[in-house]
Coordinates of C-alpha atoms in Angstrom, one line a residue:
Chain A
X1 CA -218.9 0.9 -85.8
X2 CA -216.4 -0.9 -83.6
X3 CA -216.8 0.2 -80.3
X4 CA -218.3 3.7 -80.7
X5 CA -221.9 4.4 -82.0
X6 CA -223.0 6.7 -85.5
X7 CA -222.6 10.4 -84.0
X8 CA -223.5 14.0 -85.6
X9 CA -219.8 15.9 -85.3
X10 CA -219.8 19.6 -85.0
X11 CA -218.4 22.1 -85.9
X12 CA -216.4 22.6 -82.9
X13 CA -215.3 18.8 -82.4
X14 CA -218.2 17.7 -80.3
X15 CA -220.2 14.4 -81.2
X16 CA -224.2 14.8 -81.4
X17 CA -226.3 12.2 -80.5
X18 CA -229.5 14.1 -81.5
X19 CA -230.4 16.0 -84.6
X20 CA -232.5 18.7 -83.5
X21 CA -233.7 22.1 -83.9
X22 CA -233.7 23.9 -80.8
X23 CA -235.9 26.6 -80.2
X24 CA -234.6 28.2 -77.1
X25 CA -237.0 30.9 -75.6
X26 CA -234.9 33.4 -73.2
X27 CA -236.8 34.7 -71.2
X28 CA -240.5 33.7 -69.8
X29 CA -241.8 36.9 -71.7
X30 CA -241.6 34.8 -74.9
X31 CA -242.2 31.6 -73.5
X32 CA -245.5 30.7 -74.9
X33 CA -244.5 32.2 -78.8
X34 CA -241.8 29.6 -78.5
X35 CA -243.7 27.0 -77.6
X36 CA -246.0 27.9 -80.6
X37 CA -243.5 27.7 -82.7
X38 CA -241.9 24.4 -81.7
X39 CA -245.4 22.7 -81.6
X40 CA -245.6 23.9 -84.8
X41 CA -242.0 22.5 -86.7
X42 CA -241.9 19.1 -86.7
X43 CA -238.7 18.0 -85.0
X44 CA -238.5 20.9 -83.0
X45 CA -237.2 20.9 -79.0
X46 CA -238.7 23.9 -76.9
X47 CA -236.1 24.9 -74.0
X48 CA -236.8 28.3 -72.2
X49 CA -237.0 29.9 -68.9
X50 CA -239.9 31.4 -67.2
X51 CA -237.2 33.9 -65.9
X52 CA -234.8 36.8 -67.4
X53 CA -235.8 40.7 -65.8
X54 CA -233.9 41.2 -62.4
X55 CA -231.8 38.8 -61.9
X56 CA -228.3 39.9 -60.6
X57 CA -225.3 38.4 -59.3
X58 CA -224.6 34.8 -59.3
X59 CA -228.0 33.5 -59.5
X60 CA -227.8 35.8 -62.9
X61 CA -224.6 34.2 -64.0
X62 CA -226.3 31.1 -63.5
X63 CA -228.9 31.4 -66.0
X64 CA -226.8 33.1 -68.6
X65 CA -224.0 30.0 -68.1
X66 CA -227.0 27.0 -68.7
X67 CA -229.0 29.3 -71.8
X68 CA -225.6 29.3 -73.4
X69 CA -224.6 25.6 -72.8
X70 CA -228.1 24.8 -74.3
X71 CA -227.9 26.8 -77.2
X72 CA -224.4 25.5 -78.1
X73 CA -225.2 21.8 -77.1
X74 CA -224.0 19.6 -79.7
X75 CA -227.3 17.8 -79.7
X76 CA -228.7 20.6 -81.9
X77 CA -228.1 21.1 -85.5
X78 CA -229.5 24.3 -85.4
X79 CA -231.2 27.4 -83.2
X80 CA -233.9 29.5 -83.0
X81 CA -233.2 31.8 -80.0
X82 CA -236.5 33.8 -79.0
X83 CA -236.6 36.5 -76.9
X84 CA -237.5 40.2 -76.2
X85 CA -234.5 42.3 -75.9
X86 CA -231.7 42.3 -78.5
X87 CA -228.5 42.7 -77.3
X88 CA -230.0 39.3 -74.5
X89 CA -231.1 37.4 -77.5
X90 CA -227.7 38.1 -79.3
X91 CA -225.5 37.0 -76.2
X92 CA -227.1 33.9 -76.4
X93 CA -226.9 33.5 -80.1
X94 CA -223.7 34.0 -80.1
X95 CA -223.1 31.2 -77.7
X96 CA -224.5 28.8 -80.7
X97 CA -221.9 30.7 -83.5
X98 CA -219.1 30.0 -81.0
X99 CA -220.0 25.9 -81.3
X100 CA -220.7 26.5 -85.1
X101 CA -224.2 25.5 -85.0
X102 CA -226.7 27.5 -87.3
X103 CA -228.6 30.1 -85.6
X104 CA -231.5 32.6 -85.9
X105 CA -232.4 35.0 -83.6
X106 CA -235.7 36.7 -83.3
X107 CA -236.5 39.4 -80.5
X108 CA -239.5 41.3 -79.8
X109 CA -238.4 44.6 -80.0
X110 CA -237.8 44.0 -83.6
X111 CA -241.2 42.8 -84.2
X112 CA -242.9 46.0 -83.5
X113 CA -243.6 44.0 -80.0
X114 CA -246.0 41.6 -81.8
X115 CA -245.8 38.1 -80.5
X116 CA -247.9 37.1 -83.4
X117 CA -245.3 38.9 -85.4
X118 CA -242.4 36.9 -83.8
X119 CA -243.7 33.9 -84.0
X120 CA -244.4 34.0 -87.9
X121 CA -241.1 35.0 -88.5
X122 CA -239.9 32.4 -86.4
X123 CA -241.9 29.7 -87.9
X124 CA -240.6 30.6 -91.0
X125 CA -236.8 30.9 -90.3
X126 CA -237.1 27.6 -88.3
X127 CA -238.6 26.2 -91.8
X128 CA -235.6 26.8 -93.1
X129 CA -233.1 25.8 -90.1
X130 CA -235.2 22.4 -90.3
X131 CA -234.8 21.6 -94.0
X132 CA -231.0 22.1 -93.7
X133 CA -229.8 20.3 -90.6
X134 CA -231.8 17.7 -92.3
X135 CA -229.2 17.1 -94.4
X136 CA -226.6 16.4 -91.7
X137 CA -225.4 12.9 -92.0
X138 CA -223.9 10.6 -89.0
X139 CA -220.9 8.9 -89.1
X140 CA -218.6 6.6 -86.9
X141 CA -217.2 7.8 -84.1
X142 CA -215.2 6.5 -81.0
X143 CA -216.9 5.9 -77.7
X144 CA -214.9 9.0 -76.4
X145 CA -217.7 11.4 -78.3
X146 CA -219.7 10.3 -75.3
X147 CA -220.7 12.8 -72.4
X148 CA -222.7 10.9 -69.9
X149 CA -225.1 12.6 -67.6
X150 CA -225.6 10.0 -64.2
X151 CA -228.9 10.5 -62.6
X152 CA -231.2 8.6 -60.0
X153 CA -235.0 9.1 -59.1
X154 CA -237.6 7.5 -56.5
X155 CA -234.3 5.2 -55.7
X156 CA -235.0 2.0 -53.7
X157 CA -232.4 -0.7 -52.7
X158 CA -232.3 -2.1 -56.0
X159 CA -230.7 0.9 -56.9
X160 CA -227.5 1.5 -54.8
X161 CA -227.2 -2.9 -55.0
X162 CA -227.7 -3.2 -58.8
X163 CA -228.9 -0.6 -61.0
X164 CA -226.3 2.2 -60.2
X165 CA -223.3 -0.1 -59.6
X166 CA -224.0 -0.7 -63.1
X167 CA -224.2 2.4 -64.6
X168 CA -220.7 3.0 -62.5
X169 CA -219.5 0.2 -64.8
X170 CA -220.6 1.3 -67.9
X171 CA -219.6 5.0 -66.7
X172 CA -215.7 3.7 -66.3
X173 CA -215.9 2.4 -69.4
X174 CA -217.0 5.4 -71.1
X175 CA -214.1 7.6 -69.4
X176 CA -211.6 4.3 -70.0
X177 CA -212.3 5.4 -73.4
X178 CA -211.7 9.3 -73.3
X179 CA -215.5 10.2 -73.2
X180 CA -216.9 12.3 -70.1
X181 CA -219.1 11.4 -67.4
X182 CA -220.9 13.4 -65.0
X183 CA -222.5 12.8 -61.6
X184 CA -224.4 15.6 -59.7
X185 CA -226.9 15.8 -56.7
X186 CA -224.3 17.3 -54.6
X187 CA -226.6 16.4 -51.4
X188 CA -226.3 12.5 -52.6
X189 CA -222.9 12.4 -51.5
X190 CA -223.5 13.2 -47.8
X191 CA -221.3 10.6 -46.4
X192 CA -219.6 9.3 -49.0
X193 CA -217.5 12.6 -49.9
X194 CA -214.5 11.4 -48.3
X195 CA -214.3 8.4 -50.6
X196 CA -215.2 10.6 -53.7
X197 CA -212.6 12.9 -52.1
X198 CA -210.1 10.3 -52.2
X199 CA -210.8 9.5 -56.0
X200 CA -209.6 12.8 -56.9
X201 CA -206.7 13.3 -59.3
X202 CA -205.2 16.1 -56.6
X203 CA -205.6 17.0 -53.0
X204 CA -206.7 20.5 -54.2
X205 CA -209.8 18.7 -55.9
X206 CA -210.4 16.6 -53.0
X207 CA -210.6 19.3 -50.6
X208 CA -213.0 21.1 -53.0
X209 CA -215.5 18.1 -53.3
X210 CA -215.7 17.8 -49.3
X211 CA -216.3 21.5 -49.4
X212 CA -219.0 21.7 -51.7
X213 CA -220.5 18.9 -49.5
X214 CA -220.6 20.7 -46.5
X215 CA -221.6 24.0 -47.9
X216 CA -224.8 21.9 -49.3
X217 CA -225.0 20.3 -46.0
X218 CA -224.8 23.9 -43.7
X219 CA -227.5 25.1 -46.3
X220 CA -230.1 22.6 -45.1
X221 CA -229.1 22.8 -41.6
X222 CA -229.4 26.5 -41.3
X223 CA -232.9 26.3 -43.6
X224 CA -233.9 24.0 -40.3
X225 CA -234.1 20.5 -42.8
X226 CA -233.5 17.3 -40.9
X227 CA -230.8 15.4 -43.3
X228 CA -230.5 13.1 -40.3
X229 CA -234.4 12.3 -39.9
X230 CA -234.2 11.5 -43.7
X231 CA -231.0 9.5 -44.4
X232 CA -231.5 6.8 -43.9
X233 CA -235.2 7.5 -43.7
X234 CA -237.6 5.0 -42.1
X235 CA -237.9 3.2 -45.9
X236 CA -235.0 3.1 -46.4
X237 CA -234.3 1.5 -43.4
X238 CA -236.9 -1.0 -43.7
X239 CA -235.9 -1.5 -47.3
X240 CA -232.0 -2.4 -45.8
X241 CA -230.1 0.8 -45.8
X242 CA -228.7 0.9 -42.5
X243 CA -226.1 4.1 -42.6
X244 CA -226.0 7.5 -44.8
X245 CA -222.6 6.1 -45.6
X246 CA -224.2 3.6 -47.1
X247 CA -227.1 5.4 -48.5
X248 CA -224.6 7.9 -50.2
X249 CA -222.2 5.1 -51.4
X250 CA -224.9 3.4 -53.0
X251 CA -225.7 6.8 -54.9
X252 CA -222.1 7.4 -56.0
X253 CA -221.6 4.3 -56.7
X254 CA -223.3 5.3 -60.5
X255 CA -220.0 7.2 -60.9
X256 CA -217.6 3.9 -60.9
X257 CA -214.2 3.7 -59.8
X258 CA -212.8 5.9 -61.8
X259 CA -210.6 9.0 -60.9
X260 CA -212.2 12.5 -60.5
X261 CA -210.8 14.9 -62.7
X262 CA -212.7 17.7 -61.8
X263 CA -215.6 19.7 -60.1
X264 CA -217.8 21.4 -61.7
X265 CA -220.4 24.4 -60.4
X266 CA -224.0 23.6 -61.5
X267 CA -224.0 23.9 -65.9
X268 CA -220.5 24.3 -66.2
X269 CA -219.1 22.7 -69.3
X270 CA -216.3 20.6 -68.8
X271 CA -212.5 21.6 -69.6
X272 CA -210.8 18.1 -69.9
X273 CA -211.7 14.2 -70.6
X274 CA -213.0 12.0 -67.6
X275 CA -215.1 11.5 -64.7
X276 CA -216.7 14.8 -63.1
X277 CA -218.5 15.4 -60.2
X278 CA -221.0 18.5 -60.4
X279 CA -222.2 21.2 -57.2
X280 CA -225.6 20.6 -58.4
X281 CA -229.4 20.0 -56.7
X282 CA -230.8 17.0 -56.4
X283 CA -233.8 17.4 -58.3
X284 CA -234.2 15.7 -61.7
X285 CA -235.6 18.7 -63.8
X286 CA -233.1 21.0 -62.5
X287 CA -230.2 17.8 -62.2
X288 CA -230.3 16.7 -66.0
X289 CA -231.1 20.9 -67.0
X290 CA -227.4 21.4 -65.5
X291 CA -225.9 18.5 -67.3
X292 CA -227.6 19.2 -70.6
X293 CA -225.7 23.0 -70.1
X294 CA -222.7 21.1 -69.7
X295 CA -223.1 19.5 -72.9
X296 CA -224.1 16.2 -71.5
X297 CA -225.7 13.9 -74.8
X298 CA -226.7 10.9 -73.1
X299 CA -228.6 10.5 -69.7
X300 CA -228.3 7.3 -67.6
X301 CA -231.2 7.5 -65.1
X302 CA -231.8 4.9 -62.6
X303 CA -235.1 4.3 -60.8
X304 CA -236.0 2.0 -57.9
X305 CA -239.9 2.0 -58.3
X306 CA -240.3 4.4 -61.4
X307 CA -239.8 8.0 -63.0
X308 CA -240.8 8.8 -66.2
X309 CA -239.0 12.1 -66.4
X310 CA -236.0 12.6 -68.9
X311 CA -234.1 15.1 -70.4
X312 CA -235.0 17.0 -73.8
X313 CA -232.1 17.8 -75.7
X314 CA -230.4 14.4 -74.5
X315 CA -231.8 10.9 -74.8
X316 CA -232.6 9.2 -71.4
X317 CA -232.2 5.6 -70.5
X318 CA -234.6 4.3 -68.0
X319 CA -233.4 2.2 -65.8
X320 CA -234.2 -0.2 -63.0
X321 CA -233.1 -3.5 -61.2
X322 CA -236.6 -3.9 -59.4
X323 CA -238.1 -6.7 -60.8
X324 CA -241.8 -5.7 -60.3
X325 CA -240.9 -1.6 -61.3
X326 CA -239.4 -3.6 -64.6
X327 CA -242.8 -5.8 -65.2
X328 CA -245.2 -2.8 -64.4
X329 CA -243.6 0.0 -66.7
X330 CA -243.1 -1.7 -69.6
X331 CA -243.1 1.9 -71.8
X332 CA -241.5 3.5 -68.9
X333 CA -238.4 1.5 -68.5
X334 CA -235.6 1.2 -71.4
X335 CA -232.9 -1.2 -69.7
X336 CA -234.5 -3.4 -67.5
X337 CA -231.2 -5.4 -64.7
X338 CA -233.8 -7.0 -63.5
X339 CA -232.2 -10.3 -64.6
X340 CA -228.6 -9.5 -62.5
X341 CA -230.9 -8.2 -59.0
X342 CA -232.1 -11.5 -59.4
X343 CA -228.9 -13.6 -59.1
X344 CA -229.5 -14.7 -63.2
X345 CA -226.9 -12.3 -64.5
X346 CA -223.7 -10.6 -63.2
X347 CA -223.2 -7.4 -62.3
X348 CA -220.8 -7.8 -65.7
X349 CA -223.1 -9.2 -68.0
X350 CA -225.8 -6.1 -66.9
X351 CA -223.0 -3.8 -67.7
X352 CA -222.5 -5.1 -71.1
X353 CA -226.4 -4.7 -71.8
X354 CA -226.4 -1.4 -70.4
X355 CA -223.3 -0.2 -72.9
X356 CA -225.0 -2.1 -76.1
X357 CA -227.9 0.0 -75.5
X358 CA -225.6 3.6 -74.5
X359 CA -224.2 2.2 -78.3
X360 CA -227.5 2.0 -79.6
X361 CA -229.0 4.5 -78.2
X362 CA -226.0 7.2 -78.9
X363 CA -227.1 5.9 -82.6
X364 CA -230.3 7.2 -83.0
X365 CA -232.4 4.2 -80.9
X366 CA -235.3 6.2 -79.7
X367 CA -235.9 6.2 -75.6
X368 CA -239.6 6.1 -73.8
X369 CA -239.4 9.4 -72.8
X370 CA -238.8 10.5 -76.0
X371 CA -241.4 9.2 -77.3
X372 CA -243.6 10.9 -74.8
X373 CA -242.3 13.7 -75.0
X374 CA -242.0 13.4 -71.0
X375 CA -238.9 16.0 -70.3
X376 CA -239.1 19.6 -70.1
X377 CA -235.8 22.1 -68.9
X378 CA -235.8 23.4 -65.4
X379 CA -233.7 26.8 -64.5
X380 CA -232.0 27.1 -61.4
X381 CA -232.1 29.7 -59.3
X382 CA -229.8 31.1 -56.5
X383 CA -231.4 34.0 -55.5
X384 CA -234.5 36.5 -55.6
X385 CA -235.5 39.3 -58.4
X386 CA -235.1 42.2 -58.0
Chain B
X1 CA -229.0 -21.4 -60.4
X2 CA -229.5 -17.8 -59.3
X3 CA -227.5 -16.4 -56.7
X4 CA -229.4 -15.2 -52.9
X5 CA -226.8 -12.8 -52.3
X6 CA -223.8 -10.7 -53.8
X7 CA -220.8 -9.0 -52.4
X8 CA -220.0 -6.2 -54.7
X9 CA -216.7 -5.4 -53.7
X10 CA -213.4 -7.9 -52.9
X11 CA -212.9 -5.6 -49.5
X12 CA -216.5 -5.8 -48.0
X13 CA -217.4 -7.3 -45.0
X14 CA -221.3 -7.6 -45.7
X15 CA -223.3 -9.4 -48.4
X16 CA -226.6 -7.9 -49.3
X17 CA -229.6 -10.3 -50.0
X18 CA -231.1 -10.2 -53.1
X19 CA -234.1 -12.4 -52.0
X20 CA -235.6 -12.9 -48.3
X21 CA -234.3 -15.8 -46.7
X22 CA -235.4 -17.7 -42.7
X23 CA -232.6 -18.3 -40.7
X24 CA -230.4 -21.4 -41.4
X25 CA -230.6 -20.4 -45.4
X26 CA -227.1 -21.5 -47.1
X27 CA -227.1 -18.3 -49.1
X28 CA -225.1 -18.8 -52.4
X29 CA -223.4 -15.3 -52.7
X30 CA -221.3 -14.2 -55.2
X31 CA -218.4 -11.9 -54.8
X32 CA -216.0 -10.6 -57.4
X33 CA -213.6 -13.6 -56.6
X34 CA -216.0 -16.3 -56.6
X35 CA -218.8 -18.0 -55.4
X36 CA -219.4 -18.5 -51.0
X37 CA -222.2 -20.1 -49.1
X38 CA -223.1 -18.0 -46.2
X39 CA -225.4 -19.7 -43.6
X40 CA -228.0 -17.3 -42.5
X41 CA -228.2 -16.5 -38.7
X42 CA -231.4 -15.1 -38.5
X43 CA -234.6 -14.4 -40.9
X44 CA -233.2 -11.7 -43.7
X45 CA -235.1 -9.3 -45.6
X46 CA -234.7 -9.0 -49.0
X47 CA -231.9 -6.0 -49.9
X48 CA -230.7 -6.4 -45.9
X49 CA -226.8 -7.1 -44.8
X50 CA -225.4 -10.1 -43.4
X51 CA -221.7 -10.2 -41.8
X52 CA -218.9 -12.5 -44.5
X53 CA -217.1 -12.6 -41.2
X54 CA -216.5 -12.7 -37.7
X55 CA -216.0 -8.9 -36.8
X56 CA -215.5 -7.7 -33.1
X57 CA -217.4 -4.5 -31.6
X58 CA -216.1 -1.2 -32.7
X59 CA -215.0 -2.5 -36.0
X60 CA -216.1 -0.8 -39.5
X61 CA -217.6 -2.2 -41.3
X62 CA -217.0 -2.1 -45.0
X63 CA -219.3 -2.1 -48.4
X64 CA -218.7 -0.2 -51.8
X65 CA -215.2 -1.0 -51.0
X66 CA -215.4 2.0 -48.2
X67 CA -217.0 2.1 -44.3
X68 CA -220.5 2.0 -44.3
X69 CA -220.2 2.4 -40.5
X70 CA -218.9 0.6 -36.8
X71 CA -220.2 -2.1 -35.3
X72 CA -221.6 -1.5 -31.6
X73 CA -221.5 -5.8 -31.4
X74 CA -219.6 -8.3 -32.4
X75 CA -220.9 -10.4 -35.0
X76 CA -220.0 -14.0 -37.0
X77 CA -220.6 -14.8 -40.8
X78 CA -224.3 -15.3 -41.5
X79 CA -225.2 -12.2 -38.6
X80 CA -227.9 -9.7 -39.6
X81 CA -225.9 -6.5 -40.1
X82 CA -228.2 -3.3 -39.9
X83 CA -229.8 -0.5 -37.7
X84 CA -229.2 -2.3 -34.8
X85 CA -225.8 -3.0 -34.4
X86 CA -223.9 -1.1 -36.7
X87 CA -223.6 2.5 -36.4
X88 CA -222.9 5.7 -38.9
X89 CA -219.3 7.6 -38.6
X90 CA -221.1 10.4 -40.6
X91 CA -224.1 10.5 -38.7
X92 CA -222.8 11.1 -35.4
X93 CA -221.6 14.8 -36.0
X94 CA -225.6 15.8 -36.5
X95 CA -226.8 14.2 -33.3
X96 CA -223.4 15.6 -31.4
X97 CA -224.6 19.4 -32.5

């Protein structure tokens, strides 16, 4: 292992960083048998949403686009979709056939619509999903298996001065090596879009990115939210952010320098290699949700004074330049840069820390909030029910 | 020996503090070419801007490699740079509507 990391290749190409058996509930009416289930297989990840009846349009296309980037994430060497109607459960398993993994679908309706029912015959098929992605082995693989998700949470100026310019290093690299990296939160760029803009491998792609900016942008406004009372907020302000350019810039600064090649809409998969930049929300459940859909295997979340929230299909890296955040979560924090905000180490030297643990990590190096099990999927909604 | 402040990009016109530092400080700042001394004009907070050079009123002001901003003073090397005298390009459009 060179310069790659030991990676679980699918079926369809895609490099795992994970092992595990998903058990993917799809719609909240099965929520709770699932979660019975995957208390109850060791090695088991529940995903499901508390959603499915009366969704339409977009917001509906939504949750069918992230339930089948989940079930075919290349994290998972196997599926247990749950659910109540058929022909729903089916769609989605056939979203885990199309990436090769191994499947099992249970629904109600063919359970005599006896929760208890499904969830024996659940237990029992993921029994048998468990004992043969068991046997799946990993091997070598170049860094360009990677697919970064970029994140922040509870930012503070250690963040846009040390921590994210360092994940923008390590996030070059990755795409340097033909891997993909992703950075969302849509309303993070207010102010910097014109430099992301700029980035972009075509003017078409430009002028989408300042779009999708100011389509965010007219949402608060019109929903009667202050951006400008809030960015720079009176923290920040104190804490040395002066501008919402430079609020913004310090955000997007966790994508590096690299060129954009291409926008995505919240849990779209990626069609090429590189850096993308996702319409997405801001918030972390919902932010790393839509990158998991994507297919995203690795998570690089940067936090000023602490967030113990990760994603559960994809490991999580902590991470924070705050010295005293660094010394107060010690099982919080994975990658502590404390040593570069304090004028010991280069921005460089963090960056080569930061990618020997990406390279660990990718390998099976277990993350905090894995071990706590601290992550759970959030849905995304556009609209109402009918 | 540690460094008091960094310039993360060759273009910038502002070094950020990583420590807080009374006025008269020789801040040793790195910068992606080397190593400056920037004496401090005024008491700077941790994480806060000071100017790398003389910059006349009106003129943006650069960090991240991009404009942060315009000036509404002039300023010298070793001149707080925040709230006070430097002023969003973004911003504006809010307060305008």
């Amino acid at each position: 292992m060179s310069d790659g990391f030991l990676g679980y290749v699918r079926p369809d190409g895609r490099v795992g960083t994970r092992n595990h058996l998903l058990v993917l509930s799809v719609t909240g009416l099965t929520g709770p048998s699932a979660r019975r289930v995957a208390a109850t297989l060791r090695g088991a990840v529940f995903a499901g949403t508390p959603y499915h009846g009366g969704m339409i349009g977009t917001d509906r296309d939504l949750h069918r686009r992230t339930l089948a980037g989940l079930a075919g994430h290349p994290n998972c060497g196997a599926v247990l979709v749950l659910g109540a109607d058929p022909p729903v459960v089916e769609e989605v398993a056939a979203a885990a056939r199309a990436a090769g993994t191994p499947v099992e679908a249970v629904a109600l309706d063919d359970c005599g619509h006896d929760a208890l029912t499904l969830v024996d015959v659940a237990i029992r098929r993921g029994a048998g999903l468990l004992k043969a992605l068991s046997r799946q082995r990993r091997v070598a693989v170049p860094l360009s298996g990677l697919v970064l998700g970029l994140e922040c949470g509870r930012s503070d100026p250690s963040s846009g001065l040390v921590a994210n310019p360092v994940i923008g290093m390590v996030s070059d690299a990755v795409v340097a090596a033909g891997g993909v990296s992703i950075l969302g939160e849509t309303v993070e760029w207010t102010g910097a879009e014109d430099r992301l803009a700029a980035r972009a491998t075509d003017p078409a792609l430009g002028g989408a990115i300042v779009a999708a900016v100011l389509r965010r942008e007219a949402l608060a406004v019109a929903a009667g939210v202050d951006l400008t009372g809030t960015n720079p907020g009176a923290t920040n302000i104190a804490g040395g952010l002066s501008t919402i350019e430079e609020k913004s810039l310090g955000a997007v600064a966790k994508s590096g320098t690299a060129s954009v090649a291409g926008l995505l809409a919240t849990a779209e998969r990626p069609a090429r290699p590189g850096l993308h930049v996702m319409d997405a929300p801001a918030y972390a459940p919902e932010s790393l949700t839509s990158f998991a859909a994507a297919g995203a295997t690795l998570m690089l979340f940067a936090t000023g004074v602490g967030n113990s929230f990760g994603a559960a299909l994809a490991p999580t890296l902590k991470i924070t330049a705050n010295p005293d955040t660094a010394a107060r979560l010690p099982t919080q924090i994975d990658v502590s840069l404390a040593a570069v905000f304090t004028g010991e180490e280069t921005l460089h030297d963090g960056a080569a820390r930061l990618l020997a643990a990406v390279r660990d990590t990718a390998s099976g190096a277990t993350t905090f909030a894995e071990i706590f099990g601290d992550g759970e999927d959030a849905f995304s909604r556009l609209g109402e029910s009918l | 020996m540690s460094d008091d402040a960094v310039v993360l990009h060759a273009a910038d016109d502002v070094a950020t503090l990583l420590r807080a530092l009374p006025a008269g400080s020789k801040a040793s700042t790195r910068t992606p070419t080397g190593t400056i001394v920037l004496t401090l004009c005024a008491d700077i907070p941790r994480c806060h801007k000071v100017a790398v050079r003389a910059l006349a009123a009106g003129a943006p002001v650069r960090k991240y490699g991009a404009v942060i901003g315009a000036l509404t003073a002039a300023v010298d090397p070793g001149d707080h740079v925040h709230v006070h005298n430097l002023s969003s390009l973004r911003g504006r459009d809010w307060h305008d509507g």
